[in-house]
Structure formats: C-alpha cells, structure tokens
Amino acid sequence: PYAKDYITIILWGSIFFSFAMSSNNLIRAEGNAKAAMAIMLIGAILNMILDPIFIFIFKLGIKGAALATIISQFISFLYILKYLYSGKSSLKIKLHHLRPRMHIITEIFTVGFAAFARMVTGSIVAIIVNNSLRIFGGDIALIIIGILHRVIMFLFMPLFGVIQGMQPIVGFNYGAKKFDRVKEAIKLSLIITTVIATFGWLIAELFPFAIIGVFTRDAEIIEKGSTIMRIILSMIPVIGIQIVCFFYIFCSQTPGYGGSCS
C-alpha cells in the first residue's frame, strides 16, 4: 500500500522530472555548469525542507514525501524556464521545436542506447541479486546490501561529478577536432577519479566497522557487512578507468561500444 500511495502521486510530477533531467543535461552541455548545479541543488534542498513538513507536521506520511518530491521538481522546472528565457542560454524553446522529427529521434536513440542498456542491465542485476539475497540470506542480507548501496553511491557521487565536468569538454573539443585537448581532459579525469576511488577504498578497508556503524547498531550486521563491504569494494580503485572510458565512448558518438561495455 505504501508503494502504491507513493507512485500514484509521484507519477503526476514525472513530466517535470523528465523536463528537469533533460534540460539539466542540455544546460551543462552548453557549458554552464553553475546553472546546472543550481537546478539540482534547488530541487534537492527544497525536497529536504518539504519532506519533514509534509510527513510530520501535516501528517501525510508517504504521500507527503511524494508531494514534497513533485513540488520540488516543479520548482526546478520553473527555474529552468526562467533560465532559458532570461537570455543567458543559447537554447530557446519554441512550440515548433516540439514537433517530432524522425531523424532527430533516431539519432537520440542511437546515441542514448549505451546509457539505456547500462541502466536496464543494472536494474536486472539488482532484481536478481535482491531476490537471491532474500531467498538465501534473509532479511539481514537485504539490510546489508541496502547499506552498502548507500556507501557505494556516496563514493560514486564525486566520480560522477568529475565525469559531468569532463563530458562537455570532451564533446566540444572532439567536435572541433582538438584531440590533444580531448586527451588532456581524459588523462586528468582518469587521474582524479582513480585518486578519489583509491582514497575511498582505503577508508573502507581501514574503517569498515565505523562506516557500517553509521547506519546500524546491530553487531551482527556490522560484522557481516564489514566483511562483505571489503569484498565488494576490493576492485573500486580501477572503477575510474571504466567510468571515464565509458563516458568518453558516449561523448565520441560511438554508442555501440558503450552498449557492449554496459
């Protein structure tokens, strides 16, 4: 019932979410990373403020969380419209731009296939892993994998931040055939992501009990979770190479290879 209550409301805001996501990428692609960051921060901060208000003060529970989310998405949507029509952006939205053009749709699907394949396969793997853990490991295994998912996402956030900064630079210079600058951007991105990933791995190896202890006080979960975290993160120092290479392929318009990597 909770999932149904949440999804019923959240679907009403899906159009604002889709617009915000696509526009954010377009704004970042035209080189205005600050505006793209502001859009994300506005939605995230507003959501954090509205969540406790709707959940606890208005006593709406899970419905309140959904309402807070779609309101935040709507405000982000309004901010994007303000930016696009402020004259600061080279992008302009006209009604005739919304007319479907088959050659553009085909190109979008071709270039976006790699990202689509990556997300679909990731979801399939998550379903298989969760069901296997539920059958063979029980509730404790599911709790541990949930905690580790948060730890991994926290580690990946700065990596994806580097990648989001790399993408427009590589895209612009690849299109301008300035391949020396493309190589420089890739090299720098590889170094930064590898350093960040290695640092995160060292912290996880040295202080696994403290990290898991942030999420729970259960001794069994901390003990088992620490061991599993060390195994899962054992190859994380090289993840920067995978991410940078994948997104370089994505930027260089060779999505077939990106789809294979996914």
C-alpha atoms as a printed R data frame, in Angstrom:
    type eleno elety resid chain resno      x       y       z
1   ATOM     1    CA   PRO     A     1  0.000   0.000   0.000
2   ATOM     2    CA   TYR     A     2  2.849   2.427   0.719
3   ATOM     3    CA   ALA     A     3  4.400   1.913  -2.708
4   ATOM     4    CA   LYS     A     4  1.005   2.417  -4.382
5   ATOM     5    CA   ASP     A     5  0.337   5.634  -2.437
6   ATOM     6    CA   TYR     A     6  3.777   6.964  -3.357
7   ATOM     7    CA   ILE     A     7  3.821   6.040  -7.047
8   ATOM     8    CA   THR     A     8  0.256   7.299  -7.645
9   ATOM     9    CA   ILE     A     9  1.286  10.807  -6.606
10  ATOM    10    CA   ILE     A    10  4.837  10.791  -7.963
11  ATOM    11    CA   LEU     A    11  3.662   9.952 -11.489
12  ATOM    12    CA   TRP     A    12  1.897  13.326 -11.666
13  ATOM    13    CA   GLY     A    13  5.270  15.011 -11.352
14  ATOM    14    CA   SER     A    14  7.055  12.776 -13.848
15  ATOM    15    CA   ILE     A    15  6.734  15.348 -16.650
16  ATOM    16    CA   PHE     A    16  8.541  17.953 -14.523
17  ATOM    17    CA   PHE     A    17 11.194  15.419 -13.542
18  ATOM    18    CA   SER     A    18 11.791  14.402 -17.172
19  ATOM    19    CA   PHE     A    19 11.990  18.033 -18.293
20  ATOM    20    CA   ALA     A    20 14.378  18.929 -15.461
21  ATOM    21    CA   MET     A    21 16.655  15.949 -16.155
22  ATOM    22    CA   SER     A    22 16.910  16.531 -19.904
23  ATOM    23    CA   SER     A    23 17.221  20.317 -19.605
24  ATOM    24    CA   ASN     A    24 19.860  20.000 -16.908
25  ATOM    25    CA   ASN     A    25 22.000  17.920 -19.260
26  ATOM    26    CA   LEU     A    26 21.458  20.395 -22.097
27  ATOM    27    CA   ILE     A    27 22.449  23.338 -19.905
28  ATOM    28    CA   ARG     A    28 25.567  21.516 -18.741
29  ATOM    29    CA   ALA     A    29 26.380  20.577 -22.345
30  ATOM    30    CA   GLU     A    30 26.337  24.229 -23.411
31  ATOM    31    CA   GLY     A    31 28.999  24.909 -20.779
32  ATOM    32    CA   ASN     A    32 27.012  26.446 -17.922
33  ATOM    33    CA   ALA     A    33 27.829  24.003 -15.140
34  ATOM    34    CA   LYS     A    34 26.893  26.519 -12.428
35  ATOM    35    CA   ALA     A    35 23.299  26.832 -13.655
36  ATOM    36    CA   ALA     A    36 23.017  23.041 -13.971
37  ATOM    37    CA   MET     A    37 24.305  22.643 -10.411
38  ATOM    38    CA   ALA     A    38 21.898  25.312  -9.137
39  ATOM    39    CA   ILE     A    39 18.958  23.440 -10.664
40  ATOM    40    CA   MET     A    40 19.949  20.227  -8.897
41  ATOM    41    CA   LEU     A    41 20.588  21.976  -5.580
42  ATOM    42    CA   ILE     A    42 17.273  23.846  -5.650
43  ATOM    43    CA   GLY     A    43 15.312  20.626  -6.112
44  ATOM    44    CA   ALA     A    44 17.337  18.637  -3.560
45  ATOM    45    CA   ILE     A    45 17.355  21.298  -0.814
46  ATOM    46    CA   LEU     A    46 13.673  22.118  -1.266
47  ATOM    47    CA   ASN     A    47 12.847  18.412  -1.080
48  ATOM    48    CA   MET     A    48 14.775  18.081   2.192
49  ATOM    49    CA   ILE     A    49 12.887  21.056   3.647
50  ATOM    50    CA   LEU     A    50  9.437  19.950   2.495
51  ATOM    51    CA   ASP     A    51  9.787  16.275   3.458
52  ATOM    52    CA   PRO     A    52  9.561  16.755   7.256
53  ATOM    53    CA   ILE     A    53  6.871  19.427   6.836
54  ATOM    54    CA   PHE     A    54  4.529  17.202   4.825
55  ATOM    55    CA   ILE     A    55  5.384  13.960   6.639
56  ATOM    56    CA   PHE     A    56  5.410  15.088  10.276
57  ATOM    57    CA   ILE     A    57  3.659  18.466  10.519
58  ATOM    58    CA   PHE     A    58  0.858  17.764   8.033
59  ATOM    59    CA   LYS     A    59  0.958  14.036   8.990
60  ATOM    60    CA   LEU     A    60  0.667  12.858   5.380
61  ATOM    61    CA   GLY     A    61  3.222  10.060   5.703
62  ATOM    62    CA   ILE     A    62  4.434   8.513   2.468
63  ATOM    63    CA   LYS     A    63  2.007  10.667   0.477
64  ATOM    64    CA   GLY     A    64  3.669  13.720   1.986
65  ATOM    65    CA   ALA     A    65  7.070  12.514   0.800
66  ATOM    66    CA   ALA     A    66  5.687  12.122  -2.728
67  ATOM    67    CA   LEU     A    67  4.082  15.582  -2.651
68  ATOM    68    CA   ALA     A    68  7.332  17.132  -1.440
69  ATOM    69    CA   THR     A    69  9.157  15.486  -4.329
70  ATOM    70    CA   ILE     A    70  6.831  16.657  -7.099
71  ATOM    71    CA   ILE     A    71  6.684  20.201  -5.671
72  ATOM    72    CA   SER     A    72 10.490  20.292  -5.674
73  ATOM    73    CA   GLN     A    73 10.533  19.037  -9.253
74  ATOM    74    CA   PHE     A    74  8.001  21.688 -10.272
75  ATOM    75    CA   ILE     A    75 10.106  24.474  -8.735
76  ATOM    76    CA   SER     A    76 13.169  23.157 -10.587
77  ATOM    77    CA   PHE     A    77 11.057  23.163 -13.759
78  ATOM    78    CA   LEU     A    78 10.127  26.840 -13.209
79  ATOM    79    CA   TYR     A    79 13.767  27.768 -12.560
80  ATOM    80    CA   ILE     A    80 14.801  26.105 -15.827
81  ATOM    81    CA   LEU     A    81 12.141  28.020 -17.768
82  ATOM    82    CA   LYS     A    82 13.339  31.263 -16.158
83  ATOM    83    CA   TYR     A    83 16.916  30.484 -17.150
84  ATOM    84    CA   LEU     A    84 16.041  29.514 -20.725
85  ATOM    85    CA   TYR     A    85 14.074  32.729 -21.309
86  ATOM    86    CA   SER     A    86 16.488  35.017 -19.446
87  ATOM    87    CA   GLY     A    87 18.801  35.445 -22.424
88  ATOM    88    CA   LYS     A    88 21.666  33.697 -20.619
89  ATOM    89    CA   SER     A    89 21.167  30.487 -22.562
90  ATOM    90    CA   SER     A    90 21.754  29.793 -26.237
91  ATOM    91    CA   LEU     A    91 18.777  27.427 -26.047
92  ATOM    92    CA   LYS     A    92 15.313  28.728 -26.828
93  ATOM    93    CA   ILE     A    93 12.130  26.680 -26.580
94  ATOM    94    CA   LYS     A    94  9.544  27.278 -29.307
95  ATOM    95    CA   LEU     A    95  6.351  25.349 -29.951
96  ATOM    96    CA   HIS     A    96  7.525  24.224 -33.388
97  ATOM    97    CA   HIS     A    97 10.574  22.670 -31.719
98  ATOM    98    CA   LEU     A    98  8.238  20.191 -30.041
99  ATOM    99    CA   ARG     A    99  7.192  18.690 -33.383
100 ATOM   100    CA   PRO     A   100  8.685  15.163 -33.641
101 ATOM   101    CA   ARG     A   101 11.389  14.794 -36.300
102 ATOM   102    CA   MET     A   102 12.226  11.212 -37.124
103 ATOM   103    CA   HIS     A   103 15.898  11.768 -37.951
104 ATOM   104    CA   ILE     A   104 16.464  13.550 -34.623
105 ATOM   105    CA   ILE     A   105 14.585  10.865 -32.682
106 ATOM   106    CA   THR     A   106 16.667   8.169 -34.402
107 ATOM   107    CA   GLU     A   107 19.916   9.956 -33.551
108 ATOM   108    CA   ILE     A   108 18.864  10.423 -29.916
109 ATOM   109    CA   PHE     A   109 18.008   6.738 -29.551
110 ATOM   110    CA   THR     A   110 21.247   5.713 -31.271
111 ATOM   111    CA   VAL     A   111 23.470   7.840 -29.043
112 ATOM   112    CA   GLY     A   112 21.435   7.111 -25.915
113 ATOM   113    CA   PHE     A   113 21.355   3.349 -26.351
114 ATOM   114    CA   ALA     A   114 24.520   2.817 -24.294
115 ATOM   115    CA   ALA     A   115 23.115   4.676 -21.288
116 ATOM   116    CA   PHE     A   116 19.780   2.887 -21.712
117 ATOM   117    CA   ALA     A   117 21.495  -0.520 -21.822
118 ATOM   118    CA   ARG     A   118 23.562   0.331 -18.760
119 ATOM   119    CA   MET     A   119 20.514   1.309 -16.717
120 ATOM   120    CA   VAL     A   120 18.401  -1.658 -17.847
121 ATOM   121    CA   THR     A   121 21.119  -4.219 -17.158
122 ATOM   122    CA   GLY     A   122 21.820  -2.561 -13.807
123 ATOM   123    CA   SER     A   123 18.151  -2.880 -12.857
124 ATOM   124    CA   ILE     A   124 18.028  -6.529 -13.946
125 ATOM   125    CA   VAL     A   125 21.149  -7.327 -11.920
126 ATOM   126    CA   ALA     A   126 19.674  -5.555  -8.876
127 ATOM   127    CA   ILE     A   127 16.445  -7.589  -9.133
128 ATOM   128    CA   ILE     A   128 18.351 -10.873  -9.420
129 ATOM   129    CA   VAL     A   129 20.692 -10.002  -6.538
130 ATOM   130    CA   ASN     A   130 17.876  -8.864  -4.233
131 ATOM   131    CA   ASN     A   131 15.782 -11.958  -4.901
132 ATOM   132    CA   SER     A   132 18.792 -14.229  -4.372
133 ATOM   133    CA   LEU     A   133 19.655 -12.478  -1.118
134 ATOM   134    CA   ARG     A   134 16.055 -12.709   0.080
135 ATOM   135    CA   ILE     A   135 15.972 -16.459  -0.591
136 ATOM   136    CA   PHE     A   136 19.433 -17.457   0.623
137 ATOM   137    CA   GLY     A   137 20.397 -14.690   3.045
138 ATOM   138    CA   GLY     A   138 17.154 -13.459   4.564
139 ATOM   139    CA   ASP     A   139 16.423 -10.011   5.960
140 ATOM   140    CA   ILE     A   140 19.945  -9.421   7.275
141 ATOM   141    CA   ALA     A   141 21.447  -9.865   3.804
142 ATOM   142    CA   LEU     A   142 18.936  -7.398   2.333
143 ATOM   143    CA   ILE     A   143 19.721  -4.855   5.057
144 ATOM   144    CA   ILE     A   144 23.458  -5.215   4.443
145 ATOM   145    CA   ILE     A   145 23.169  -4.789   0.676
146 ATOM   146    CA   GLY     A   146 20.955  -1.728   1.234
147 ATOM   147    CA   ILE     A   147 23.609  -0.163   3.473
148 ATOM   148    CA   LEU     A   148 26.390  -0.992   1.022
149 ATOM   149    CA   HIS     A   149 24.375   0.527  -1.813
150 ATOM   150    CA   ARG     A   150 24.341   3.830   0.091
151 ATOM   151    CA   VAL     A   151 28.079   3.598   0.784
152 ATOM   152    CA   ILE     A   152 28.832   2.906  -2.882
153 ATOM   153    CA   MET     A   153 26.592   5.756  -4.064
154 ATOM   154    CA   PHE     A   154 28.326   8.134  -1.648
155 ATOM   155    CA   LEU     A   155 31.675   7.070  -3.122
156 ATOM   156    CA   PHE     A   156 30.419   7.358  -6.704
157 ATOM   157    CA   MET     A   157 28.996  10.875  -6.312
158 ATOM   158    CA   PRO     A   158 32.342  12.708  -6.673
159 ATOM   159    CA   LEU     A   159 33.311  10.371  -9.519
160 ATOM   160    CA   PHE     A   160 30.196  11.266 -11.476
161 ATOM   161    CA   GLY     A   161 30.825  14.927 -10.641
162 ATOM   162    CA   VAL     A   162 34.195  14.668 -12.397
163 ATOM   163    CA   ILE     A   163 32.574  12.883 -15.339
164 ATOM   164    CA   GLN     A   164 29.871  15.534 -15.687
165 ATOM   165    CA   GLY     A   165 32.609  18.141 -15.877
166 ATOM   166    CA   MET     A   166 34.551  16.064 -18.412
167 ATOM   167    CA   GLN     A   167 31.646  15.390 -20.792
168 ATOM   168    CA   PRO     A   168 31.092  18.890 -22.259
169 ATOM   169    CA   ILE     A   169 34.861  19.493 -22.541
170 ATOM   170    CA   VAL     A   170 35.405  16.230 -24.412
171 ATOM   171    CA   GLY     A   171 32.282  16.754 -26.527
172 ATOM   172    CA   PHE     A   172 33.192  20.309 -27.592
173 ATOM   173    CA   ASN     A   173 36.813  19.504 -28.401
174 ATOM   174    CA   TYR     A   174 36.020  16.202 -30.101
175 ATOM   175    CA   GLY     A   175 33.585  18.035 -32.366
176 ATOM   176    CA   ALA     A   176 36.189  20.744 -33.047
177 ATOM   177    CA   LYS     A   177 38.793  18.013 -33.748
178 ATOM   178    CA   LYS     A   178 41.066  19.322 -30.999
179 ATOM   179    CA   PHE     A   179 42.105  15.837 -29.982
180 ATOM   180    CA   ASP     A   180 45.061  16.995 -27.890
181 ATOM   181    CA   ARG     A   181 42.629  18.712 -25.520
182 ATOM   182    CA   VAL     A   182 40.411  15.620 -25.528
183 ATOM   183    CA   LYS     A   183 43.397  13.503 -24.466
184 ATOM   184    CA   GLU     A   184 44.316  16.031 -21.774
185 ATOM   185    CA   ALA     A   185 40.757  16.029 -20.362
186 ATOM   186    CA   ILE     A   186 40.613  12.227 -20.340
187 ATOM   187    CA   LYS     A   187 44.041  11.901 -18.723
188 ATOM   188    CA   LEU     A   188 43.162  14.396 -15.988
189 ATOM   189    CA   SER     A   189 39.785  12.714 -15.396
190 ATOM   190    CA   LEU     A   190 41.450   9.301 -15.114
191 ATOM   191    CA   ILE     A   191 43.920  10.601 -12.536
192 ATOM   192    CA   ILE     A   192 41.291  12.389 -10.427
193 ATOM   193    CA   THR     A   193 38.758   9.539 -10.444
194 ATOM   194    CA   THR     A   194 41.440   6.959  -9.646
195 ATOM   195    CA   VAL     A   195 42.740   9.037  -6.726
196 ATOM   196    CA   ILE     A   196 39.205   9.542  -5.341
197 ATOM   197    CA   ALA     A   197 38.294   5.862  -5.759
198 ATOM   198    CA   THR     A   198 41.554   4.699  -4.171
199 ATOM   199    CA   PHE     A   199 41.078   7.065  -1.237
200 ATOM   200    CA   GLY     A   200 37.527   5.760  -0.735
201 ATOM   201    CA   TRP     A   201 38.795   2.176  -0.900
202 ATOM   202    CA   LEU     A   202 41.460   2.873   1.734
203 ATOM   203    CA   ILE     A   203 38.900   4.415   4.091
204 ATOM   204    CA   ALA     A   204 36.587   1.415   3.608
205 ATOM   205    CA   GLU     A   205 39.443  -1.045   4.219
206 ATOM   206    CA   LEU     A   206 40.748   0.738   7.310
207 ATOM   207    CA   PHE     A   207 37.450   1.673   8.977
208 ATOM   208    CA   PRO     A   208 34.754  -0.787   7.794
209 ATOM   209    CA   PHE     A   209 33.136  -1.195  11.216
210 ATOM   210    CA   ALA     A   210 32.843   2.568  11.697
211 ATOM   211    CA   ILE     A   211 31.265   3.033   8.255
212 ATOM   212    CA   ILE     A   212 28.646   0.299   8.698
213 ATOM   213    CA   GLY     A   213 28.086   1.527  12.262
214 ATOM   214    CA   VAL     A   214 26.821   4.847  10.916
215 ATOM   215    CA   PHE     A   215 23.750   3.034   9.559
216 ATOM   216    CA   THR     A   216 23.043   0.476  12.301
217 ATOM   217    CA   ARG     A   217 23.952  -0.574  15.845
218 ATOM   218    CA   ASP     A   218 23.275  -4.271  15.243
219 ATOM   219    CA   ALA     A   219 26.537  -6.146  15.957
220 ATOM   220    CA   GLU     A   220 25.796  -8.992  13.526
221 ATOM   221    CA   ILE     A   221 25.035  -6.629  10.657
222 ATOM   222    CA   ILE     A   222 28.180  -4.594  11.380
223 ATOM   223    CA   GLU     A   223 30.340  -7.733  11.490
224 ATOM   224    CA   LYS     A   224 28.988  -9.333   8.307
225 ATOM   225    CA   GLY     A   225 28.552  -6.024   6.500
226 ATOM   226    CA   SER     A   226 32.177  -5.040   7.089
227 ATOM   227    CA   THR     A   227 33.457  -8.262   5.532
228 ATOM   228    CA   ILE     A   228 31.122  -8.008   2.543
229 ATOM   229    CA   MET     A   229 31.978  -4.330   2.010
230 ATOM   230    CA   ARG     A   230 35.678  -5.139   1.818
231 ATOM   231    CA   ILE     A   231 34.982  -7.768  -0.845
232 ATOM   232    CA   ILE     A   232 32.620  -5.597  -2.912
233 ATOM   233    CA   LEU     A   233 34.954  -2.583  -2.852
234 ATOM   234    CA   SER     A   234 38.128  -4.599  -3.476
235 ATOM   235    CA   MET     A   235 38.337  -3.515  -7.138
236 ATOM   236    CA   ILE     A   236 36.972   0.003  -6.671
237 ATOM   237    CA   PRO     A   237 40.382   1.702  -7.296
238 ATOM   238    CA   VAL     A   238 40.083   0.847 -11.024
239 ATOM   239    CA   ILE     A   239 36.433   1.904 -11.372
240 ATOM   240    CA   GLY     A   240 37.523   5.355 -12.536
241 ATOM   241    CA   ILE     A   241 39.046   3.831 -15.677
242 ATOM   242    CA   GLN     A   242 35.773   2.082 -16.511
243 ATOM   243    CA   ILE     A   243 33.606   5.155 -15.924
244 ATOM   244    CA   VAL     A   244 35.861   7.596 -17.803
245 ATOM   245    CA   CYS     A   245 36.250   5.261 -20.793
246 ATOM   246    CA   PHE     A   246 32.524   4.541 -20.915
247 ATOM   247    CA   PHE     A   247 31.572   8.221 -20.967
248 ATOM   248    CA   TYR     A   248 34.327   9.055 -23.454
249 ATOM   249    CA   ILE     A   249 32.805   6.495 -25.820
250 ATOM   250    CA   PHE     A   250 29.417   8.060 -25.125
251 ATOM   251    CA   CYS     A   251 30.718  11.582 -25.920
252 ATOM   252    CA   SER     A   252 32.584  10.492 -29.056
253 ATOM   253    CA   GLN     A   253 29.373   9.195 -30.661
254 ATOM   254    CA   THR     A   254 30.384   5.523 -30.766
255 ATOM   255    CA   PRO     A   255 27.453   4.195 -28.709
256 ATOM   256    CA   GLY     A   256 27.806   0.623 -29.965
257 ATOM   257    CA   TYR     A   257 30.960   0.161 -27.937
258 ATOM   258    CA   GLY     A   258 29.327   1.830 -24.942
259 ATOM   259    CA   GLY     A   259 26.409  -0.556 -25.158
260 ATOM   260    CA   SER     A   260 28.804  -3.514 -25.244
261 ATOM   261    CA   CYS     A   261 30.637  -2.192 -22.168
262 ATOM   262    CA   SER     A   262 27.318  -1.901 -20.345
